[in-house]
Tab-separated table of C-alpha atoms in Angstrom:
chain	number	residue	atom	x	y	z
A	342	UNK	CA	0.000	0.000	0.000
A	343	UNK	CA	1.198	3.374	-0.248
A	344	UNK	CA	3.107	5.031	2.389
A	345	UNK	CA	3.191	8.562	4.182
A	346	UNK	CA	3.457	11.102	0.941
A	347	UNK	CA	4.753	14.429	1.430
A	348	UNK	CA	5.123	17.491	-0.969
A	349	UNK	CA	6.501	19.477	-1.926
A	350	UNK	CA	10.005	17.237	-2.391
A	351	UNK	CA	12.125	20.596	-2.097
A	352	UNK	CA	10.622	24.010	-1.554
A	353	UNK	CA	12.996	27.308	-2.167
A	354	UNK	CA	11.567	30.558	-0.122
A	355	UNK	CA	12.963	33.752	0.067
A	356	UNK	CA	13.416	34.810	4.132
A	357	UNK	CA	10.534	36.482	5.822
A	358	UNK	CA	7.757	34.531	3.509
A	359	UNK	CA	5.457	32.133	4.522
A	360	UNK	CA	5.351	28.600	3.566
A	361	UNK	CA	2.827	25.429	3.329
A	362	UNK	CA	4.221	22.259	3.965
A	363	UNK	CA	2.367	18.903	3.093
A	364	UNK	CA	1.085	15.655	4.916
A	365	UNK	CA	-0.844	12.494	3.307
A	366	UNK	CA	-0.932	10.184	6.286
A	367	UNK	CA	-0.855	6.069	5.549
A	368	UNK	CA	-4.545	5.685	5.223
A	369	UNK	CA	-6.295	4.295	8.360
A	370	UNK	CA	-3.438	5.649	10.457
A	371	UNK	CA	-5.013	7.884	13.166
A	372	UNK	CA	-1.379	9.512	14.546
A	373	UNK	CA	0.849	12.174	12.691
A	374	UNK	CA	3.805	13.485	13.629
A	375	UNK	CA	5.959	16.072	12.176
A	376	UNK	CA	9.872	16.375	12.812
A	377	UNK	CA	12.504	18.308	11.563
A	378	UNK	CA	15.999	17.483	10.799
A	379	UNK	CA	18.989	20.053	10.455
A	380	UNK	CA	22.362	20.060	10.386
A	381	UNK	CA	22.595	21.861	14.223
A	382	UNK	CA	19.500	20.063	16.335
A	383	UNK	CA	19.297	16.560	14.470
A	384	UNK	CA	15.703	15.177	14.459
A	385	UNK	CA	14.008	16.762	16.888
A	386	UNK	CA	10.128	16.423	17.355
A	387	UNK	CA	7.507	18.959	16.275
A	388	UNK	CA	3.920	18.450	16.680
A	389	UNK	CA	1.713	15.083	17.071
A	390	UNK	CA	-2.246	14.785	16.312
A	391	UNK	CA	-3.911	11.882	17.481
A	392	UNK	CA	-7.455	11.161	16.396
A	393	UNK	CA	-9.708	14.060	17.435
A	394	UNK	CA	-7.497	15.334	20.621
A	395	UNK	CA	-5.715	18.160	20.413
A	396	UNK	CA	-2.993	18.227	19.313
A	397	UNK	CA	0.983	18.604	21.401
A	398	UNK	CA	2.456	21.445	20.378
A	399	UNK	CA	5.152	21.309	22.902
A	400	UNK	CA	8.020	21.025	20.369
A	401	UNK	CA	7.623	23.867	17.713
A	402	UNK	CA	10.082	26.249	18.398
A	403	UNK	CA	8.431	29.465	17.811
A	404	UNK	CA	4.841	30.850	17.197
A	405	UNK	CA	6.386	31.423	13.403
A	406	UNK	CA	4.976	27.289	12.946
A	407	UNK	CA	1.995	26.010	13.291
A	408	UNK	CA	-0.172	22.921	12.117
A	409	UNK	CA	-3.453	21.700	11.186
A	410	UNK	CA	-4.984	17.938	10.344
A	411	UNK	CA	-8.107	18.281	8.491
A	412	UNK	CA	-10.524	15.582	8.779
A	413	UNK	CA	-8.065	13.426	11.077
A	414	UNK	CA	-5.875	12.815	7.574
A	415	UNK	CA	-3.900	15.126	5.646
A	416	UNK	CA	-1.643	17.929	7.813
A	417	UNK	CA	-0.248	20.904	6.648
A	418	UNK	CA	2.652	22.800	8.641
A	419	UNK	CA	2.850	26.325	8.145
A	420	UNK	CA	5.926	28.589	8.216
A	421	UNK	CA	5.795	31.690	8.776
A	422	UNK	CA	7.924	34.736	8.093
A	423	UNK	CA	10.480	32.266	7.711
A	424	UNK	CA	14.080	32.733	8.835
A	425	UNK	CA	17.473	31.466	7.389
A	426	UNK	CA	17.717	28.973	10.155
A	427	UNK	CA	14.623	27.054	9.653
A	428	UNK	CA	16.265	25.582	6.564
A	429	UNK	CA	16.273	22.122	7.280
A	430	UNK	CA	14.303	18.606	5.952
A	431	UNK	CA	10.440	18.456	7.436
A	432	UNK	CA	9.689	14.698	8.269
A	433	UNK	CA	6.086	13.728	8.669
A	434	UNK	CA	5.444	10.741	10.221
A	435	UNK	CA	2.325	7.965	10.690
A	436	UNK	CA	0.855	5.341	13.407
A	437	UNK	CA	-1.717	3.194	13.172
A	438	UNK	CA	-1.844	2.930	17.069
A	439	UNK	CA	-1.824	5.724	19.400
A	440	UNK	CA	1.311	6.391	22.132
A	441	UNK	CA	4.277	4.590	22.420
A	442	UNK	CA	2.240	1.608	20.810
A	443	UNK	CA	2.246	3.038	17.183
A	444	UNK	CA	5.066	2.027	15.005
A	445	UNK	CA	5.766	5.034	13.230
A	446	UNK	CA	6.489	5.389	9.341
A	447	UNK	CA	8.288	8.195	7.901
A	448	UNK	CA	7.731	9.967	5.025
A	449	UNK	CA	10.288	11.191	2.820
A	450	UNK	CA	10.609	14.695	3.795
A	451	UNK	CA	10.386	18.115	2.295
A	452	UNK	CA	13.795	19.880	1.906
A	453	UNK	CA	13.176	23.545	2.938
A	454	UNK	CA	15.812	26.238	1.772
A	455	UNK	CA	15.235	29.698	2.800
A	456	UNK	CA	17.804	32.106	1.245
B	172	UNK	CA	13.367	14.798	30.238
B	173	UNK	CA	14.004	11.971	27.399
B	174	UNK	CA	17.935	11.927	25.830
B	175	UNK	CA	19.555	9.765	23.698
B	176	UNK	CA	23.076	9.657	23.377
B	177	UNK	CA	24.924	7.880	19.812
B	178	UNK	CA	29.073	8.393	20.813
B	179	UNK	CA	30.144	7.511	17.215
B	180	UNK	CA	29.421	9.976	14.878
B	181	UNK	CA	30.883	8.077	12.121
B	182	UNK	CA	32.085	4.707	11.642
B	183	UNK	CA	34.001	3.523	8.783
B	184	UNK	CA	34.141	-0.548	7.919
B	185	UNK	CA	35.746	-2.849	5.274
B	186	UNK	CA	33.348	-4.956	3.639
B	187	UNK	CA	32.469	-8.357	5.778
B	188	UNK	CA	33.762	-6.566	9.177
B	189	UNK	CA	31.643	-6.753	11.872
B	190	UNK	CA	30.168	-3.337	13.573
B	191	UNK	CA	28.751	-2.376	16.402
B	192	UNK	CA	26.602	0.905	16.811
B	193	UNK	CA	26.340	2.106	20.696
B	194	UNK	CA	23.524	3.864	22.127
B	195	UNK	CA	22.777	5.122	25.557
B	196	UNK	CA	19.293	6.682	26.653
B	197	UNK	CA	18.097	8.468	29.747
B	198	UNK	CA	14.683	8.746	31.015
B	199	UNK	CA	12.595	8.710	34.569
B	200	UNK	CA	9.522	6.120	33.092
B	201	UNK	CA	9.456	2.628	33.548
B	202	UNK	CA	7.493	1.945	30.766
B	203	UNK	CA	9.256	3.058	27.435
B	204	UNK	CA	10.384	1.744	23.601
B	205	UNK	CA	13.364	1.974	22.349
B	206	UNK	CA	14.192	1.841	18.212
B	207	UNK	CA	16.826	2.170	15.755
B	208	UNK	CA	15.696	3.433	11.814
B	209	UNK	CA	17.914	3.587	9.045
B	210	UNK	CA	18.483	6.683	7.078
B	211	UNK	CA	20.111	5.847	3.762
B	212	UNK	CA	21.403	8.031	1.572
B	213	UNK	CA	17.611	8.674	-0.263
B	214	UNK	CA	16.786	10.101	3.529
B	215	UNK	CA	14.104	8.282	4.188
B	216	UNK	CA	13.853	6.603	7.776
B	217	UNK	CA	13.453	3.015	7.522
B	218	UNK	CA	12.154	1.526	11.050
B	219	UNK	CA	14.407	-1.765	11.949
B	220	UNK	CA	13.438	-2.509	15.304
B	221	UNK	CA	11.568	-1.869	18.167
B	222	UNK	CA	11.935	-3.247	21.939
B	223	UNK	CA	10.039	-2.715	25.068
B	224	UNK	CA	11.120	-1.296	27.975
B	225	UNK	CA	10.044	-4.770	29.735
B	226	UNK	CA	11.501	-7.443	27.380
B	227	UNK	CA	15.367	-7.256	27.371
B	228	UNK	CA	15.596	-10.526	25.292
B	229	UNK	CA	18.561	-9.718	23.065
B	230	UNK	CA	17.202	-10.300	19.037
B	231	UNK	CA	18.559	-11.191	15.798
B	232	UNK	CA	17.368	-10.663	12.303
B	233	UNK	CA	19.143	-11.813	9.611
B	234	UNK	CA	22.804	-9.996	9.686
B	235	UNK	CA	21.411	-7.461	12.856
B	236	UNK	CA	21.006	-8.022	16.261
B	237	UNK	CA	20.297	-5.900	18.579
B	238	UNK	CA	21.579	-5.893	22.633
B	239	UNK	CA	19.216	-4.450	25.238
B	240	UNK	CA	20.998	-3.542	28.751
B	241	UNK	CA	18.396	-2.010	31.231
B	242	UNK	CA	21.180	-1.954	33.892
B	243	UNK	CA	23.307	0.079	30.993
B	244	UNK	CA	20.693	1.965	29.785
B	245	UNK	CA	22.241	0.492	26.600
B	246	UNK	CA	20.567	-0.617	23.014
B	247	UNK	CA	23.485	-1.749	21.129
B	248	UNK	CA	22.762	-2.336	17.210
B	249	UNK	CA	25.551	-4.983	15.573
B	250	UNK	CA	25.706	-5.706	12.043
B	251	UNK	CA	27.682	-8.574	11.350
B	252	UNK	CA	29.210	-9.285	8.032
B	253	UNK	CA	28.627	-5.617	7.050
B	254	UNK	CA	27.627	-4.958	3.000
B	255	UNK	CA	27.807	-1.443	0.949
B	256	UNK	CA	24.474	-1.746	0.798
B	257	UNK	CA	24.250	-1.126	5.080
B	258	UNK	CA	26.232	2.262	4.501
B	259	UNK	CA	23.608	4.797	5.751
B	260	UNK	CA	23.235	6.895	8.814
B	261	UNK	CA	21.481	5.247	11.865
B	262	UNK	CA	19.107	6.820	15.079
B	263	UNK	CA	18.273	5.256	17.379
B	264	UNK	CA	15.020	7.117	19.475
B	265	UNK	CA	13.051	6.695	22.514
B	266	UNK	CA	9.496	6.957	23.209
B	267	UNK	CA	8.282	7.001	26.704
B	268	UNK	CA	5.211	6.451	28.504
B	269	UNK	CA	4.504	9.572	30.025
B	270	UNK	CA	6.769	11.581	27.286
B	271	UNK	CA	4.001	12.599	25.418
B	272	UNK	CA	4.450	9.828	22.379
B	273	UNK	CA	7.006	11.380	20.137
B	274	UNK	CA	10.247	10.012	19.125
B	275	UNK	CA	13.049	11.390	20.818
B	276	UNK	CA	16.139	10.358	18.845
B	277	UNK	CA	19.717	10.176	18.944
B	278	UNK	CA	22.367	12.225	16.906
B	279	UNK	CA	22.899	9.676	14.498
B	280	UNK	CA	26.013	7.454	13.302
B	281	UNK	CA	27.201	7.326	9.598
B	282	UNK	CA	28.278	3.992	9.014
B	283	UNK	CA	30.245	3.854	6.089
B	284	UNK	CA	31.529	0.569	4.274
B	285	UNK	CA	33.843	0.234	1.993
B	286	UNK	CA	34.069	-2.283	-0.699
């Protein structure tokens, strides 16, 4: 079956615009989780959504980010006024179970550049 | 607070060598999962393995095998008879119980190996 999509593949912004970044979730899977990996912090945790709950915000670094999951599927993190220093690769990730539980499949990232 | 500690930052092998990749973790729950993905060069995390905080049967899966120390805090990842095709970088994360579900992962070793 198809696994956790994410677009765009590479985005390009200029600082101090705001970008969209894209989620499809393995189907069924009721957790998402969004990471991000740079050169400086490694992969360091972002947001999770689980079913209908809201969701933990507790690792976006600034009010800049923000997410939504529409319809407990698809999830869209949103940049903005981006800085030089959020360059990095935006991993999305899936579960089929919730907590610890839920094996967790990647997707392949979006490669953010902001010049 | 959840912390994951990989030493090696890279490792270069020769083709058929055994390797072993350490990792130490740190956290106040009982009840916790450990895992190691695979990053190769395509950057897309592959899961390999993951062990419960309760079962500290050592495993083996083909060519990996994997060394769970509670009294270390240790999850040890060996590849015996290493290929090319096992050059990638490798995390290994933690999730714990009362850690709010997400992955918290390690800096990463780059296992390279040579022909």
């Amino acid at each position: 079956g198809a696994g956790v999509s994410q677009s765009p593949s590479n985005k390009v912004t200029e600082k101090g615009k705001d970008v969209e970044l894209r989620c499809d979730p393995i189907s069924g899977h009721t957790a998402l989780y969004w990471y991000r990996q740079s050169l400086g912090q490694g992969l360091e945790f972002l947001i999770y959504f689980q079913g209908n709950s809201a969701p933990d915000k507790s690792g976006l670094p600034s009010d800049r980010f923000s997410a939504e999951r529409t319809g407990g599927s698809v999830s869209t993190l949103t940049i903005q006024r981006t800085q030089q220093e959020d360059s990095a690769v935006y991993l999305c990730a899936s579960s089929a179970a919730a907590g610890i539980l839920g094996e967790q499949y990647f997707g392949p990232g979006t490669r953010l550049t902001v010049t | 607070a959840q912390k994951v500690t990989q030493a090696q930052t890279e490792i270069s092998v020769v083709e058929k060598e055994d390797v072993t990749l350490d990792c130490v973790y740190e956290t106040r729950d009982t009840t916790y999962y450990l895992f190691w993905y695979k990053q190769p060069p395509s950057g897309e995390l592959v899961f390999l393995i993951r062990r419960n905080s309760f079962d500290e049967q050592n495993e083996i899966s083909g060519r990996y095998s994997w060394n769970f120390q509670k009294s270390t805090s240790s999850f040890n990842f060996t590849i015996t008879a290493s290929q090319v095709v096992d050059s990638a970088v490798y995390f290994c994360a933690l999730s714990a119980d009362n850690a709010g579900n997400m992955l918290t992962f390690g800096g990463g070793t780059r296992l390279m190996v040579k022909p």
